[in-house]
């Protein structure tokens, strides 16, 4: 009885563990590759072509839902990756992702796990003792014919950087002088970070001109969990909401799935392509008339998985070419939507806190407690469903949404929401229905969206005093005319549905515009015609502009605009922006018409930040502005001035070596100088990038332990990279032991205090680095004895070359791990 209770307890415990793991991270499988209870008796030998008598047949029913892993072979070829399996209903099933790895496509509408018995042409045998799955697939001639482009995009190698604690102070300051007097204002942002933990706060301030104030912006602590694609925020944040809802700012706690924590993780479905080859052939992958890749495939079935394409509709083509040069073209039309989720992948967010009001005007205007949540999950390659809800301040609102693709043409999203408000004796109910039809990609592109709202509908924003949600319909059309340019049409009609303190009267607004753009030679032409109607009055406006690059980044432009109400305006501008560090930029603008303006500006972009000076004369009144922006970073015991700290940063130890060029992904970006550390910025957050030495820039007298390092740094944080850079001035020494005898070749030594290791060569000769400042040599013999030699009295050569006569140094004592001084001898 005791053993039965023990087995039942272990089974229930295991099931609870799996359910907890699935609820916490639907993207990941359970970690236990051997999910069987050891008390379950062994199974009968496996049989080919069907499910072998399973060890689970005697287990409790709940244990059959375990997810486990097994080694696999396909058509006699061992796979390098394990496959993910389950046994729903006692039938062996394989995960869709593992099925794709093999090179097979799951049936349309299949669940996350596909029962192997339902796959045509597939026979299998499962050995439960060794956890080995043997598959025979008639339609798959060669597993090497499976190309997964998602796996190819992942950069191999773990980050070799050491996370550092860093304090960052970002600033954007502006001093203005004009008819109203002198004013100083700007924004300050502070951030303390280390790897995946960050605490930050920001302020905006203004002083002078009779108006002085300091307002706190966002303050929060963020903890990222890249392994589980999860972020936790404590403090100020923007509420996560469904795609068609208004978001509000809150102060509290938010837990959300964050796909950005793994940049190589693709959450949305990408197209797949499969076919048959009678003989070995060369394959070219063509996406929208551009060759993406080339591969040589063997005879049999082939499968191209997760082909990287842009969002929208397009055409995927494959050109296969045999050894005689004969070609065959296969094609597939597709539609990719980033709003969809891969089957089995979930996106969720939960927020609890107080709604924040008057952001940027008040530091701590928080309203009543509110809660909100969003959950979306991929059902199939073409369908994603979602639920959302929010409540607080007397409001309860919830609803559902769905996103799907319509063949290879378009993406359709729809949502339905209902609300109930009970606030200060006022009770009302409402509903909202919205839709969006999008067809993006090659010409034409279309987006048609709309929302119907009943007068009683509310969300958290309107429950807190904002204007109620409005009803609208919007249309956008884009036509690519090739060499003739591009044409765009946009129209929106919006109408209020309820009078509120923010809307004392109902109103409707209509805006329509037609835009055209084209290029001829080096010149670019822009034209726009628009019509607006509001408050019962309509007006038209027209704009035409021409820009011409003069070489480099210098651009001259002219524009003429006409507004039915405001009149005409002519603008002429000359711009040369400062983008590269060390560059000086300038600009000049002249305007005539409804606004008379003369404006000039100078700017300098440095590696430490940016400064700008501007002066203008508008309607006879003069004004001037001086601004500066950048950031200060305190990390690794140093203070660094940088132009931007939003991306990842790497602190490189130089070891005192000067004149070495450092590169970021093979692009030279810095040169070592007198400082022993160099801060490199602008690393793409959490993306593996190579930090290294420009090979031909290593000067004589400098050595490095390695050429480069692969690092991945979160945005706004600092990590340390040590490439082993150090000055090197070689000196040849001959070492003798305490008996005056040479050491055996290959004997290890260390120079102290640097700890540099070396070997003694033939003739008891070795080479040390005089530039390291070492004053002692330590030699450890095979029996554990240690010889110590002081270098204080040694006159080292002053050049990099080894001396003609090697210096001789005698080891005066030998003892076991004790220096001579401690024994009182010499």
PDB file of N, CA, C and O in Angstrom, residues 49-104:
ATOM      1  N   UNK A  49       5.747   0.085 -37.287  1.00  0.00           N
ATOM      2  CA  UNK A  49       4.502   0.378 -37.974  1.00  0.00           C
ATOM      3  C   UNK A  49       3.376   0.749 -37.062  1.00  0.00           C
ATOM      4  O   UNK A  49       2.260   0.997 -37.505  1.00  0.00           O
ATOM      5  N   UNK A  50       3.597   0.860 -35.793  1.00  0.00           N
ATOM      6  CA  UNK A  50       2.514   1.266 -34.910  1.00  0.00           C
ATOM      7  C   UNK A  50       3.050   1.538 -33.536  1.00  0.00           C
ATOM      8  O   UNK A  50       4.242   1.464 -33.278  1.00  0.00           O
ATOM      9  N   UNK A  51       2.183   1.793 -32.594  1.00  0.00           N
ATOM     10  CA  UNK A  51       2.579   2.137 -31.237  1.00  0.00           C
ATOM     11  C   UNK A  51       2.941   0.878 -30.482  1.00  0.00           C
ATOM     12  O   UNK A  51       2.153  -0.064 -30.383  1.00  0.00           O
ATOM     13  N   UNK A  52       4.145   0.834 -29.959  1.00  0.00           N
ATOM     14  CA  UNK A  52       4.557  -0.283 -29.138  1.00  0.00           C
ATOM     15  C   UNK A  52       3.795  -0.254 -27.829  1.00  0.00           C
ATOM     16  O   UNK A  52       3.369   0.801 -27.373  1.00  0.00           O
ATOM     17  N   UNK A  53       3.595  -1.424 -27.186  1.00  0.00           N
ATOM     18  CA  UNK A  53       2.962  -1.415 -25.855  1.00  0.00           C
ATOM     19  C   UNK A  53       3.725  -0.457 -24.951  1.00  0.00           C
ATOM     20  O   UNK A  53       4.915  -0.623 -24.728  1.00  0.00           O
ATOM     21  N   UNK A  54       3.058   0.562 -24.489  1.00  0.00           N
ATOM     22  CA  UNK A  54       3.720   1.667 -23.809  1.00  0.00           C
ATOM     23  C   UNK A  54       3.861   1.415 -22.331  1.00  0.00           C
ATOM     24  O   UNK A  54       3.004   0.811 -21.690  1.00  0.00           O
ATOM     25  N   UNK A  55       4.967   1.912 -21.761  1.00  0.00           N
ATOM     26  CA  UNK A  55       5.131   1.873 -20.316  1.00  0.00           C
ATOM     27  C   UNK A  55       4.033   2.631 -19.609  1.00  0.00           C
ATOM     28  O   UNK A  55       3.770   2.413 -18.436  1.00  0.00           O
ATOM     29  N   UNK A  56       3.393   3.589 -20.295  1.00  0.00           N
ATOM     30  CA  UNK A  56       2.404   4.428 -19.655  1.00  0.00           C
ATOM     31  C   UNK A  56       1.064   3.748 -19.526  1.00  0.00           C
ATOM     32  O   UNK A  56       0.164   4.269 -18.910  1.00  0.00           O
ATOM     33  N   UNK A  57       0.893   2.578 -20.139  1.00  0.00           N
ATOM     34  CA  UNK A  57      -0.421   1.962 -20.105  1.00  0.00           C
ATOM     35  C   UNK A  57      -0.811   1.525 -18.702  1.00  0.00           C
ATOM     36  O   UNK A  57      -1.979   1.340 -18.407  1.00  0.00           O
ATOM     37  N   UNK A  58       0.165   1.365 -17.822  1.00  0.00           N
ATOM     38  CA  UNK A  58      -0.141   0.999 -16.453  1.00  0.00           C
ATOM     39  C   UNK A  58      -0.090   2.173 -15.501  1.00  0.00           C
ATOM     40  O   UNK A  58      -0.292   2.022 -14.313  1.00  0.00           O
ATOM     41  N   UNK A  59       0.221   3.343 -16.039  1.00  0.00           N
ATOM     42  CA  UNK A  59       0.315   4.522 -15.181  1.00  0.00           C
ATOM     43  C   UNK A  59      -1.054   5.139 -14.982  1.00  0.00           C
ATOM     44  O   UNK A  59      -2.026   4.798 -15.637  1.00  0.00           O
ATOM     45  N   UNK A  60      -1.098   6.087 -14.056  1.00  0.00           N
ATOM     46  CA  UNK A  60      -2.345   6.809 -13.843  1.00  0.00           C
ATOM     47  C   UNK A  60      -2.690   7.584 -15.097  1.00  0.00           C
ATOM     48  O   UNK A  60      -1.821   8.039 -15.827  1.00  0.00           O
ATOM     49  N   UNK A  61      -3.978   7.785 -15.432  1.00  0.00           N
ATOM     50  CA  UNK A  61      -4.352   8.480 -16.664  1.00  0.00           C
ATOM     51  C   UNK A  61      -3.718   9.853 -16.797  1.00  0.00           C
ATOM     52  O   UNK A  61      -3.378  10.276 -17.878  1.00  0.00           O
ATOM     53  N   UNK A  62      -3.543  10.561 -15.680  1.00  0.00           N
ATOM     54  CA  UNK A  62      -2.996  11.920 -15.770  1.00  0.00           C
ATOM     55  C   UNK A  62      -1.571  11.921 -16.293  1.00  0.00           C
ATOM     56  O   UNK A  62      -1.129  12.853 -16.942  1.00  0.00           O
ATOM     57  N   UNK A  63      -0.812  10.836 -16.030  1.00  0.00           N
ATOM     58  CA  UNK A  63       0.578  10.802 -16.437  1.00  0.00           C
ATOM     59  C   UNK A  63       0.742  10.722 -17.942  1.00  0.00           C
ATOM     60  O   UNK A  63       1.808  10.947 -18.469  1.00  0.00           O
ATOM     61  N   UNK A  64      -0.323  10.382 -18.684  1.00  0.00           N
ATOM     62  CA  UNK A  64      -0.232  10.248 -20.134  1.00  0.00           C
ATOM     63  C   UNK A  64      -0.055  11.601 -20.822  1.00  0.00           C
ATOM     64  O   UNK A  64       0.247  11.647 -22.000  1.00  0.00           O
ATOM     65  N   UNK A  65      -0.266  12.678 -20.120  1.00  0.00           N
ATOM     66  CA  UNK A  65      -0.118  13.996 -20.733  1.00  0.00           C
ATOM     67  C   UNK A  65       1.292  14.542 -20.576  1.00  0.00           C
ATOM     68  O   UNK A  65       1.543  15.680 -20.884  1.00  0.00           O
ATOM     69  N   UNK A  66       2.216  13.718 -20.081  1.00  0.00           N
ATOM     70  CA  UNK A  66       3.590  14.177 -19.928  1.00  0.00           C
ATOM     71  C   UNK A  66       4.191  14.566 -21.270  1.00  0.00           C
ATOM     72  O   UNK A  66       3.906  13.960 -22.303  1.00  0.00           O
ATOM     73  N   UNK A  67       5.056  15.564 -21.242  1.00  0.00           N
ATOM     74  CA  UNK A  67       5.849  15.945 -22.403  1.00  0.00           C
ATOM     75  C   UNK A  67       7.280  15.499 -22.137  1.00  0.00           C
ATOM     76  O   UNK A  67       7.842  15.762 -21.076  1.00  0.00           O
ATOM     77  N   UNK A  68       7.881  14.774 -23.087  1.00  0.00           N
ATOM     78  CA  UNK A  68       9.225  14.272 -22.877  1.00  0.00           C
ATOM     79  C   UNK A  68       9.987  14.342 -24.191  1.00  0.00           C
ATOM     80  O   UNK A  68       9.443  14.698 -25.242  1.00  0.00           O
ATOM     81  N   UNK A  69      11.272  13.997 -24.129  1.00  0.00           N
ATOM     82  CA  UNK A  69      12.144  14.078 -25.285  1.00  0.00           C
ATOM     83  C   UNK A  69      12.761  12.714 -25.558  1.00  0.00           C
ATOM     84  O   UNK A  69      12.936  11.900 -24.642  1.00  0.00           O
ATOM     85  N   UNK A  70      13.138  12.486 -26.804  1.00  0.00           N
ATOM     86  CA  UNK A  70      13.771  11.231 -27.190  1.00  0.00           C
ATOM     87  C   UNK A  70      14.715  11.484 -28.347  1.00  0.00           C
ATOM     88  O   UNK A  70      14.502  12.385 -29.166  1.00  0.00           O
ATOM     89  N   UNK A  71      15.778  10.668 -28.416  1.00  0.00           N
ATOM     90  CA  UNK A  71      16.631  10.682 -29.596  1.00  0.00           C
ATOM     91  C   UNK A  71      15.856  10.069 -30.755  1.00  0.00           C
ATOM     92  O   UNK A  71      14.975   9.237 -30.559  1.00  0.00           O
ATOM     93  N   UNK A  72      16.197  10.478 -31.963  1.00  0.00           N
ATOM     94  CA  UNK A  72      15.419  10.015 -33.112  1.00  0.00           C
ATOM     95  C   UNK A  72      16.329   9.779 -34.301  1.00  0.00           C
ATOM     96  O   UNK A  72      17.384  10.411 -34.437  1.00  0.00           O
ATOM     97  N   UNK A  73      15.898   8.844 -35.130  1.00  0.00           N
ATOM     98  CA  UNK A  73      16.542   8.599 -36.414  1.00  0.00           C
ATOM     99  C   UNK A  73      15.462   8.537 -37.476  1.00  0.00           C
ATOM    100  O   UNK A  73      14.358   8.039 -37.227  1.00  0.00           O
ATOM    101  N   UNK A  74      15.784   9.071 -38.664  1.00  0.00           N
ATOM    102  CA  UNK A  74      14.837   9.119 -39.771  1.00  0.00           C
ATOM    103  C   UNK A  74      15.470   8.428 -40.971  1.00  0.00           C
ATOM    104  O   UNK A  74      16.541   8.849 -41.441  1.00  0.00           O
ATOM    105  N   UNK A  75      14.812   7.385 -41.429  1.00  0.00           N
ATOM    106  CA  UNK A  75      15.313   6.619 -42.584  1.00  0.00           C
ATOM    107  C   UNK A  75      16.766   6.195 -42.384  1.00  0.00           C
ATOM    108  O   UNK A  75      17.600   6.275 -43.277  1.00  0.00           O
ATOM    109  N   UNK A  76      17.079   5.771 -41.137  1.00  0.00           N
ATOM    110  CA  UNK A  76      18.415   5.282 -40.822  1.00  0.00           C
ATOM    111  C   UNK A  76      19.428   6.350 -40.499  1.00  0.00           C
ATOM    112  O   UNK A  76      20.590   6.030 -40.226  1.00  0.00           O
ATOM    113  N   UNK A  77      19.030   7.617 -40.480  1.00  0.00           N
ATOM    114  CA  UNK A  77      19.960   8.722 -40.203  1.00  0.00           C
ATOM    115  C   UNK A  77      19.641   9.342 -38.858  1.00  0.00           C
ATOM    116  O   UNK A  77      18.516   9.756 -38.611  1.00  0.00           O
ATOM    117  N   UNK A  78      20.656   9.400 -37.971  1.00  0.00           N
ATOM    118  CA  UNK A  78      20.459   9.968 -36.651  1.00  0.00           C
ATOM    119  C   UNK A  78      20.290  11.488 -36.744  1.00  0.00           C
ATOM    120  O   UNK A  78      21.043  12.155 -37.441  1.00  0.00           O
ATOM    121  N   UNK A  79      19.301  12.022 -36.022  1.00  0.00           N
ATOM    122  CA  UNK A  79      19.108  13.465 -35.954  1.00  0.00           C
ATOM    123  C   UNK A  79      20.013  14.052 -34.878  1.00  0.00           C
ATOM    124  O   UNK A  79      20.251  13.430 -33.837  1.00  0.00           O
ATOM    125  N   UNK A  80      20.492  15.254 -35.116  1.00  0.00           N
ATOM    126  CA  UNK A  80      21.375  15.898 -34.143  1.00  0.00           C
ATOM    127  C   UNK A  80      20.606  16.479 -32.971  1.00  0.00           C
ATOM    128  O   UNK A  80      21.181  16.743 -31.923  1.00  0.00           O
ATOM    129  N   UNK A  81      19.294  16.697 -33.139  1.00  0.00           N
ATOM    130  CA  UNK A  81      18.488  17.270 -32.056  1.00  0.00           C
ATOM    131  C   UNK A  81      17.458  16.253 -31.610  1.00  0.00           C
ATOM    132  O   UNK A  81      16.950  15.447 -32.401  1.00  0.00           O
ATOM    133  N   UNK A  82      17.118  16.289 -30.329  1.00  0.00           N
ATOM    134  CA  UNK A  82      16.083  15.412 -29.795  1.00  0.00           C
ATOM    135  C   UNK A  82      14.707  15.925 -30.236  1.00  0.00           C
ATOM    136  O   UNK A  82      14.535  17.101 -30.543  1.00  0.00           O
ATOM    137  N   UNK A  83      13.752  15.009 -30.276  1.00  0.00           N
ATOM    138  CA  UNK A  83      12.390  15.374 -30.667  1.00  0.00           C
ATOM    139  C   UNK A  83      11.520  15.428 -29.421  1.00  0.00           C
ATOM    140  O   UNK A  83      11.758  14.736 -28.425  1.00  0.00           O
ATOM    141  N   UNK A  84      10.517  16.265 -29.480  1.00  0.00           N
ATOM    142  CA  UNK A  84       9.602  16.501 -28.370  1.00  0.00           C
ATOM    143  C   UNK A  84       8.346  15.655 -28.574  1.00  0.00           C
ATOM    144  O   UNK A  84       7.703  15.736 -29.631  1.00  0.00           O
ATOM    145  N   UNK A  85       8.002  14.841 -27.581  1.00  0.00           N
ATOM    146  CA  UNK A  85       6.918  13.867 -27.712  1.00  0.00           C
ATOM    147  C   UNK A  85       5.919  14.001 -26.577  1.00  0.00           C
ATOM    148  O   UNK A  85       6.199  14.604 -25.536  1.00  0.00           O
ATOM    149  N   UNK A  86       4.765  13.408 -26.793  1.00  0.00           N
ATOM    150  CA  UNK A  86       3.730  13.310 -25.767  1.00  0.00           C
ATOM    151  C   UNK A  86       2.891  12.077 -26.081  1.00  0.00           C
ATOM    152  O   UNK A  86       3.062  11.447 -27.141  1.00  0.00           O
ATOM    153  N   UNK A  87       2.000  11.717 -25.154  1.00  0.00           N
ATOM    154  CA  UNK A  87       1.125  10.559 -25.348  1.00  0.00           C
ATOM    155  C   UNK A  87      -0.317  10.903 -24.990  1.00  0.00           C
ATOM    156  O   UNK A  87      -0.891  10.336 -24.074  1.00  0.00           O
ATOM    157  N   UNK A  88      -0.956  11.825 -25.704  1.00  0.00           N
ATOM    158  CA  UNK A  88      -2.362  12.122 -25.402  1.00  0.00           C
ATOM    159  C   UNK A  88      -3.249  10.931 -25.754  1.00  0.00           C
ATOM    160  O   UNK A  88      -3.181  10.398 -26.872  1.00  0.00           O
ATOM    161  N   UNK A  89      -4.047  10.498 -24.804  1.00  0.00           N
ATOM    162  CA  UNK A  89      -4.941   9.371 -25.060  1.00  0.00           C
ATOM    163  C   UNK A  89      -4.220   8.066 -25.280  1.00  0.00           C
ATOM    164  O   UNK A  89      -4.787   7.137 -25.879  1.00  0.00           O
ATOM    165  N   UNK A  90      -2.958   7.947 -24.846  1.00  0.00           N
ATOM    166  CA  UNK A  90      -2.235   6.711 -25.009  1.00  0.00           C
ATOM    167  C   UNK A  90      -1.616   6.533 -26.380  1.00  0.00           C
ATOM    168  O   UNK A  90      -1.065   5.468 -26.675  1.00  0.00           O
ATOM    169  N   UNK A  91      -1.682   7.552 -27.259  1.00  0.00           N
ATOM    170  CA  UNK A  91      -1.107   7.467 -28.596  1.00  0.00           C
ATOM    171  C   UNK A  91       0.104   8.381 -28.676  1.00  0.00           C
ATOM    172  O   UNK A  91       0.048   9.531 -28.260  1.00  0.00           O
ATOM    173  N   UNK A  92       1.181   7.846 -29.235  1.00  0.00           N
ATOM    174  CA  UNK A  92       2.407   8.621 -29.319  1.00  0.00           C
ATOM    175  C   UNK A  92       2.229   9.768 -30.305  1.00  0.00           C
ATOM    176  O   UNK A  92       1.786   9.575 -31.433  1.00  0.00           O
ATOM    177  N   UNK A  93       2.583  10.986 -29.868  1.00  0.00           N
ATOM    178  CA  UNK A  93       2.417  12.189 -30.688  1.00  0.00           C
ATOM    179  C   UNK A  93       3.708  12.985 -30.657  1.00  0.00           C
ATOM    180  O   UNK A  93       4.446  12.978 -29.669  1.00  0.00           O
ATOM    181  N   UNK A  94       3.983  13.697 -31.739  1.00  0.00           N
ATOM    182  CA  UNK A  94       5.203  14.489 -31.886  1.00  0.00           C
ATOM    183  C   UNK A  94       4.828  15.958 -32.016  1.00  0.00           C
ATOM    184  O   UNK A  94       3.797  16.303 -32.612  1.00  0.00           O
ATOM    185  N   UNK A  95       5.651  16.835 -31.449  1.00  0.00           N
ATOM    186  CA  UNK A  95       5.387  18.277 -31.501  1.00  0.00           C
ATOM    187  C   UNK A  95       5.543  18.789 -32.918  1.00  0.00           C
ATOM    188  O   UNK A  95       6.332  18.275 -33.708  1.00  0.00           O
ATOM    189  N   UNK A  96       4.787  19.838 -33.239  1.00  0.00           N
ATOM    190  CA  UNK A  96       4.849  20.425 -34.582  1.00  0.00           C
ATOM    191  C   UNK A  96       6.269  20.910 -34.905  1.00  0.00           C
ATOM    192  O   UNK A  96       6.746  20.747 -36.023  1.00  0.00           O
ATOM    193  N   UNK A  97       6.943  21.503 -33.929  1.00  0.00           N
ATOM    194  CA  UNK A  97       8.292  22.002 -34.177  1.00  0.00           C
ATOM    195  C   UNK A  97       9.246  20.863 -34.518  1.00  0.00           C
ATOM    196  O   UNK A  97      10.088  20.981 -35.412  1.00  0.00           O
ATOM    197  N   UNK A  98       9.133  19.731 -33.797  1.00  0.00           N
ATOM    198  CA  UNK A  98       9.974  18.581 -34.106  1.00  0.00           C
ATOM    199  C   UNK A  98       9.613  17.986 -35.455  1.00  0.00           C
ATOM    200  O   UNK A  98      10.477  17.491 -36.185  1.00  0.00           O
ATOM    201  N   UNK A  99       8.348  18.014 -35.797  1.00  0.00           N
ATOM    202  CA  UNK A  99       7.909  17.516 -37.094  1.00  0.00           C
ATOM    203  C   UNK A  99       8.533  18.350 -38.205  1.00  0.00           C
ATOM    204  O   UNK A  99       8.964  17.826 -39.241  1.00  0.00           O
ATOM    205  N   UNK A 100       8.599  19.658 -37.995  1.00  0.00           N
ATOM    206  CA  UNK A 100       9.225  20.538 -38.981  1.00  0.00           C
ATOM    207  C   UNK A 100      10.717  20.261 -39.087  1.00  0.00           C
ATOM    208  O   UNK A 100      11.299  20.339 -40.174  1.00  0.00           O
ATOM    209  N   UNK A 101      11.373  19.920 -37.974  1.00  0.00           N
ATOM    210  CA  UNK A 101      12.790  19.597 -38.003  1.00  0.00           C
ATOM    211  C   UNK A 101      13.057  18.370 -38.858  1.00  0.00           C
ATOM    212  O   UNK A 101      14.052  18.304 -39.594  1.00  0.00           O
ATOM    213  N   UNK A 102      12.153  17.409 -38.783  1.00  0.00           N
ATOM    214  CA  UNK A 102      12.292  16.207 -39.603  1.00  0.00           C
ATOM    215  C   UNK A 102      12.108  16.533 -41.077  1.00  0.00           C
ATOM    216  O   UNK A 102      12.716  15.930 -41.949  1.00  0.00           O
ATOM    217  N   UNK A 103      11.269  17.514 -41.367  1.00  0.00           N
ATOM    218  CA  UNK A 103      11.002  17.879 -42.743  1.00  0.00           C
ATOM    219  C   UNK A 103       9.592  17.602 -43.186  1.00  0.00           C
ATOM    220  O   UNK A 103       9.299  17.604 -44.384  1.00  0.00           O
ATOM    221  N   UNK A 104       8.697  17.358 -42.221  1.00  0.00           N
ATOM    222  CA  UNK A 104       7.309  17.066 -42.532  1.00  0.00           C
ATOM    223  C   UNK A 104       6.437  18.252 -42.141  1.00  0.00           C
ATOM    224  O   UNK A 104       6.766  19.013 -41.233  1.00  0.00           O
TER     225      UNK A 104
END
